[in-house]
Amino acid sequence: MTAAPDRTRIEFPDISSRTWEHPSDRAALVTLRTLKGFDTVLRTLSGLLRERQHRLMYLATAVRVGPRQFKDLDDLRSDCVQILGAEETPELFVVQSPMVNAFTIGMDRPFIVVTTGLLDIMTYEEQRFVVGHELGHALSGHAVYRTVLMHLMRLAGTIGWIPVGGWALRAIIAGLMEWQRKSELSGDRAGLLCGQDVHTALRVQLKLAGGARISEIDVDAFLAQAAEYESSGDLRDGVLKLLNIELLSHPFSVLRAAELKKWVDSGEYAAVLRGDYPRKSQDGEAKASDEFRNAARTYKQNFDTSEDPLIRTIRDLGSGFTGAVDAVGNGIGDVASDIKDRFDHWRKS
């Protein structure tokens, strides 16, 4: 891999992870962050041993990035840590696999893993986006809170044998998977902030969908696929789209590219570059109720402007469904809020 000529990138002193978190992701995270001691309890009960097991496995079977191993990746990681103001530098491992993949695992000290398959098809600057994406996950605490929600899913599973409980479990799982997909959109925003090149960020999504033959893929045509996916078909297609994505952990690459472009076009990305972003020192003042409202507003805006045939049909049936859409927007935060209530009750008892 040949490093691209370096250029000056804007750094973001005291930047809060709330800056890049999608509203639905942020609503859940702000609530969970108010659970003082909850993540500590979780780590103590179930996290540390498994995390150590995973780290030991990659220490034995992968290559740990450093000044003498994959130096270009080590430099990228250092740049991203500096840009996003991370207080700690997460370990980074390269594992031999033809799969194009990267992920962040671990609760106490999250670490990043990238595959050789990903390195083979991504340029230096595209790898910068990927490392920034994963660093965003680490700084947002996604590994910790995904584990919290997995435990909630297992708890719900204990009543899954009851017919009503089974439907409730399906609804909970759907809500949690929706949150996880939104957390991937958050990671994409963090990756863009690290690379600060919109075209490179979009190219990553192109390659995730179509492989390394980038010369045969057109960005505008690729983004047009997202518009066609959303608007084409009939009511049956709208239902099939929901079934296709229901249990996926990541949004489709075409839709990820469209969502990232939408964030850029909204002006929020430019505002961050100008220094207009939430500060880490103010995280304690963030209110979950405000984030719930922002999440609900985002869902309502998407509902009002969606060209999806199923959403259009529901919208055309009457404005009475608006309340249901608001409820969906609040639903992800409600799951997190319920965890908070249960934990507060447990702590006082």
XYZ file of C-alpha atoms in Angstrom:
349
model
C 0.000 0.000 0.000
C 1.357 3.402 -0.999
C 0.474 6.320 1.239
C -1.172 9.266 -0.449
C 0.428 12.699 -0.107
C -0.574 14.088 3.253
C -2.673 17.209 3.522
C -3.710 19.339 6.433
C -6.948 18.224 8.035
C -9.048 20.078 10.555
C -8.828 18.800 14.115
C -11.740 19.023 16.531
C -10.631 19.870 20.087
C -12.971 18.620 22.817
C -15.357 17.166 20.224
C -18.178 15.064 21.643
C -19.188 11.813 19.992
C -22.694 13.329 19.895
C -21.398 15.286 16.898
C -21.378 12.302 14.571
C -24.080 10.174 16.187
C -27.272 9.760 14.183
C -30.254 11.212 16.143
C -31.757 7.759 16.797
C -28.399 6.397 17.913
C -27.770 9.442 20.095
C -31.164 9.238 21.849
C -30.408 5.740 23.080
C -26.803 6.484 23.997
C -27.548 9.636 26.001
C -30.044 7.683 28.098
C -27.702 4.757 28.645
C -24.874 7.094 29.618
C -27.008 8.329 32.532
C -26.875 4.835 34.040
C -24.020 5.581 36.378
C -22.274 2.329 37.121
C -24.438 0.174 34.856
C -21.759 -0.426 32.254
C -19.304 -1.137 35.086
C -21.629 -3.796 36.493
C -22.043 -5.295 33.042
C -18.302 -5.443 32.480
C -17.800 -7.091 35.846
C -20.502 -9.698 35.268
C -19.802 -10.736 31.710
C -17.519 -8.526 29.706
C -13.945 -8.717 30.866
C -13.216 -12.431 30.523
C -14.622 -12.676 27.023
C -12.899 -9.476 25.956
C -9.565 -10.827 27.181
C -10.272 -14.082 25.352
C -10.918 -12.243 22.069
C -7.854 -10.048 22.450
C -5.635 -13.057 23.172
C -7.033 -14.804 20.103
C -6.150 -11.874 17.807
C -2.809 -11.450 19.534
C -2.050 -15.052 18.544
C -3.648 -15.210 15.085
C -3.439 -11.682 13.619
C -0.852 -8.918 13.154
C -0.913 -6.057 15.651
C -0.447 -2.732 13.908
C 2.414 -0.566 15.127
C 5.466 1.425 13.971
C 7.123 -1.771 12.694
C 4.029 -3.582 11.371
C 1.624 -2.019 8.870
C 3.148 1.383 9.535
C 0.795 3.131 7.095
C -2.203 1.880 9.076
C -0.477 2.939 12.289
C -0.100 6.456 10.868
C -3.771 6.512 9.811
C -4.866 5.469 13.269
C -2.718 8.195 14.855
C -4.218 10.807 12.529
C -7.778 9.732 13.348
C -7.085 9.695 17.087
C -5.678 13.221 16.822
C -8.555 14.543 14.686
C -11.310 13.146 16.928
C -9.440 13.948 20.144
C -9.486 10.385 21.481
C -7.896 10.087 24.903
C -6.676 6.544 24.226
C -5.414 4.840 21.074
C -7.261 1.563 20.513
C -5.270 -1.464 19.434
C -5.597 -2.349 15.762
C -5.171 -5.843 14.314
C -4.968 -7.088 10.718
C -6.375 -10.582 10.221
C -5.984 -12.785 7.148
C -9.380 -13.173 5.479
C -10.712 -12.689 1.943
C -13.838 -11.100 3.422
C -14.014 -7.305 3.158
C -14.684 -6.401 6.764
C -13.725 -4.255 9.740
C -15.182 -4.241 13.237
C -14.670 -2.962 16.759
C -15.034 -5.271 19.756
C -14.360 -5.115 23.460
C -15.947 -3.222 26.338
C -13.224 -2.185 28.750
C -10.631 -1.429 26.057
C -12.228 -1.710 22.605
C -9.921 -2.716 19.766
C -10.296 -2.629 15.985
C -9.878 -5.510 13.545
C -9.561 -5.139 9.755
C -9.239 -7.941 7.227
C -6.643 -8.293 4.500
C -9.549 -8.501 2.068
C -10.507 -4.952 2.977
C -6.924 -3.691 2.699
C -6.601 -5.299 -0.732
C -9.433 -3.302 -2.305
C -9.268 0.001 -0.389
C -6.851 2.822 -1.186
C -4.910 4.583 1.554
C -7.509 7.334 1.932
C -10.390 4.850 1.847
C -8.680 2.969 4.652
C -8.559 6.248 6.579
C -12.364 6.432 6.339
C -12.678 2.827 7.576
C -10.353 3.372 10.547
C -12.204 6.588 11.416
C -15.531 4.728 11.180
C -14.337 2.104 13.661
C -12.789 4.699 15.973
C -16.174 6.429 16.001
C -17.746 3.185 17.239
C -15.142 2.912 19.991
C -15.564 6.526 21.142
C -19.369 6.280 21.129
C -19.222 3.221 23.375
C -21.198 1.148 20.901
C -19.512 -2.077 22.033
C -20.592 -1.495 25.646
C -24.166 -0.553 24.884
C -24.684 -3.195 22.228
C -23.821 -5.701 24.936
C -26.349 -4.068 27.271
C -29.018 -4.484 24.640
C -27.998 -8.073 23.875
C -28.535 -8.910 27.547
C -31.954 -7.269 27.358
C -32.743 -9.447 24.329
C -31.728 -12.578 26.237
C -33.906 -11.504 29.155
C -36.844 -10.993 26.816
C -36.176 -14.436 25.382
C -37.068 -16.031 28.712
C -40.710 -15.135 28.050
C -40.513 -15.904 24.359
C -42.346 -19.240 24.770
C -45.522 -17.322 25.613
C -47.299 -16.297 22.367
C -47.656 -12.683 23.468
C -44.076 -12.699 24.738
C -42.890 -13.996 21.369
C -44.428 -11.057 19.536
C -43.016 -8.687 22.150
C -39.568 -10.216 21.701
C -39.798 -9.795 17.917
C -40.715 -6.122 18.407
C -37.808 -5.593 20.819
C -35.339 -7.287 18.460
C -36.600 -5.187 15.543
C -36.129 -2.012 17.601
C -32.629 -2.982 18.703
C -31.558 -3.909 15.180
C -32.889 -0.567 13.972
C -30.705 1.165 16.570
C -27.674 -0.882 15.518
C -28.174 0.062 11.865
C -28.338 3.728 12.876
C -25.093 3.292 14.825
C -23.435 2.284 11.537
C -24.577 5.582 10.017
C -22.915 7.280 12.997
C -19.684 5.456 12.241
C -19.821 6.629 8.626
C -20.040 10.249 9.794
C -17.016 9.737 12.056
C -15.120 8.236 9.117
C -15.922 11.278 6.993
C -14.745 13.640 9.740
C -11.422 11.785 9.845
C -10.872 11.793 6.097
C -12.702 15.045 5.255
C -13.193 13.932 1.658
C -16.789 13.229 0.649
C -15.882 11.490 -2.621
C -13.552 9.077 -0.819
C -16.232 8.287 1.762
C -18.748 7.509 -0.973
C -16.191 5.401 -2.841
C -15.912 3.122 0.190
C -19.623 2.350 -0.097
C -19.248 1.764 -3.831
C -16.521 -0.790 -3.190
C -18.491 -2.495 -0.417
C -21.275 -3.005 -2.955
C -19.363 -3.618 -6.186
C -15.810 -4.566 -5.300
C -12.554 -3.086 -6.515
C -13.616 -2.318 -10.103
C -14.267 1.292 -9.210
C -13.601 2.538 -12.746
C -16.795 0.783 -13.841
C -18.969 2.404 -11.144
C -20.386 5.945 -11.312
C -21.131 7.763 -8.053
C -24.196 9.605 -9.369
C -25.657 6.440 -10.870
C -24.958 4.602 -7.609
C -26.791 7.268 -5.590
C -29.645 7.136 -8.107
C -30.071 3.482 -7.154
C -30.954 4.593 -3.627
C -33.699 6.878 -4.936
C -35.010 4.116 -7.187
C -34.907 1.598 -4.331
C -36.942 3.902 -2.125
C -39.575 4.956 -4.658
C -40.036 1.992 -6.996
C -42.461 -0.888 -6.706
C -45.843 -1.279 -5.105
C -47.170 -1.962 -1.619
C -45.823 -5.533 -1.717
C -42.312 -4.210 -2.410
C -42.569 -1.898 0.580
C -43.316 -4.877 2.839
C -40.504 -6.920 1.255
C -38.029 -4.106 1.965
C -38.912 -4.277 5.648
C -38.436 -8.054 5.656
C -35.089 -7.743 3.827
C -33.564 -5.425 6.412
C -35.352 -6.565 9.584
C -32.474 -8.612 11.036
C -29.522 -6.949 9.290
C -26.872 -5.316 11.473
C -25.784 -2.906 8.699
C -27.822 -0.787 6.286
C -27.368 -1.574 2.588
C -24.305 0.121 1.053
C -26.407 2.065 -1.463
C -28.511 3.505 1.365
C -25.456 4.249 3.520
C -23.997 6.338 0.705
C -27.302 8.204 0.297
C -27.569 8.856 4.051
C -24.015 10.195 4.235
C -24.658 12.462 1.238
C -27.851 13.662 2.925
C -25.864 14.606 6.060
C -23.398 16.566 3.925
C -26.168 18.291 1.945
C -27.957 19.277 5.176
C -25.049 21.569 6.086
C -24.290 19.760 9.363
C -20.965 18.417 8.104
C -19.831 21.900 7.013
C -20.877 23.279 10.405
C -18.636 20.763 12.171
C -15.712 21.747 9.946
C -16.325 25.379 11.010
C -16.061 24.354 14.664
C -19.793 24.323 15.409
C -20.193 21.011 17.255
C -21.102 19.685 20.748
C -18.227 19.647 23.236
C -17.159 16.655 25.280
C -16.979 18.863 28.353
C -20.731 19.504 27.968
C -21.811 15.857 27.654
C -23.079 15.869 31.223
C -25.607 18.553 30.298
C -27.149 16.532 27.448
C -30.782 15.655 28.163
C -32.308 12.405 27.018
C -35.683 14.119 26.495
C -34.136 16.508 23.968
C -32.523 13.629 22.103
C -35.831 11.711 22.029
C -37.490 14.721 20.437
C -34.696 15.030 17.871
C -35.015 11.327 17.037
C -38.791 11.600 16.689
C -38.426 14.690 14.495
C -35.973 12.858 12.240
C -38.300 9.897 11.834
C -41.233 12.199 11.125
C -39.282 14.131 8.493
C -38.256 10.870 6.830
C -41.863 9.671 6.972
C -43.210 12.902 5.470
C -40.738 12.896 2.580
C -40.385 9.153 1.935
C -41.226 7.829 -1.535
C -41.416 4.236 -0.318
C -44.689 2.721 -1.614
C -45.635 1.311 1.795
C -44.969 4.610 3.571
C -46.820 6.533 0.850
C -49.842 4.298 1.286
C -49.868 4.751 5.043
C -49.385 8.511 4.672
C -52.217 8.745 2.159
C -54.614 6.940 4.486
C -54.629 9.892 6.812
C -52.695 12.066 9.211
C -53.790 9.881 12.100
C -50.728 7.771 11.466
C -48.441 10.658 12.346
C -48.710 9.812 16.001
C -47.583 6.283 15.242
C -44.531 7.604 13.427
C -43.677 9.822 16.386
C -43.967 6.750 18.571
C -41.484 4.881 16.379
C -39.075 7.792 16.672
C -39.325 7.662 20.435
C -39.342 3.866 20.564
C -35.596 3.373 20.457
C -35.129 5.838 23.268
C -37.973 4.213 25.188
C -36.127 0.879 25.185
C -33.072 2.578 26.636
C -35.243 4.509 29.111
C -36.815 1.267 30.294
C -33.341 -0.116 30.997
C -32.620 2.997 33.034
C -35.809 2.648 35.105
C -35.132 -1.013 35.808
C -31.546 -0.298 36.817
C -32.520 2.597 39.103
C -35.123 0.355 40.789
C -32.545 -2.438 41.204
C -29.974 -0.041 42.646
C -32.411 1.331 45.255
C -33.695 -2.075 46.328
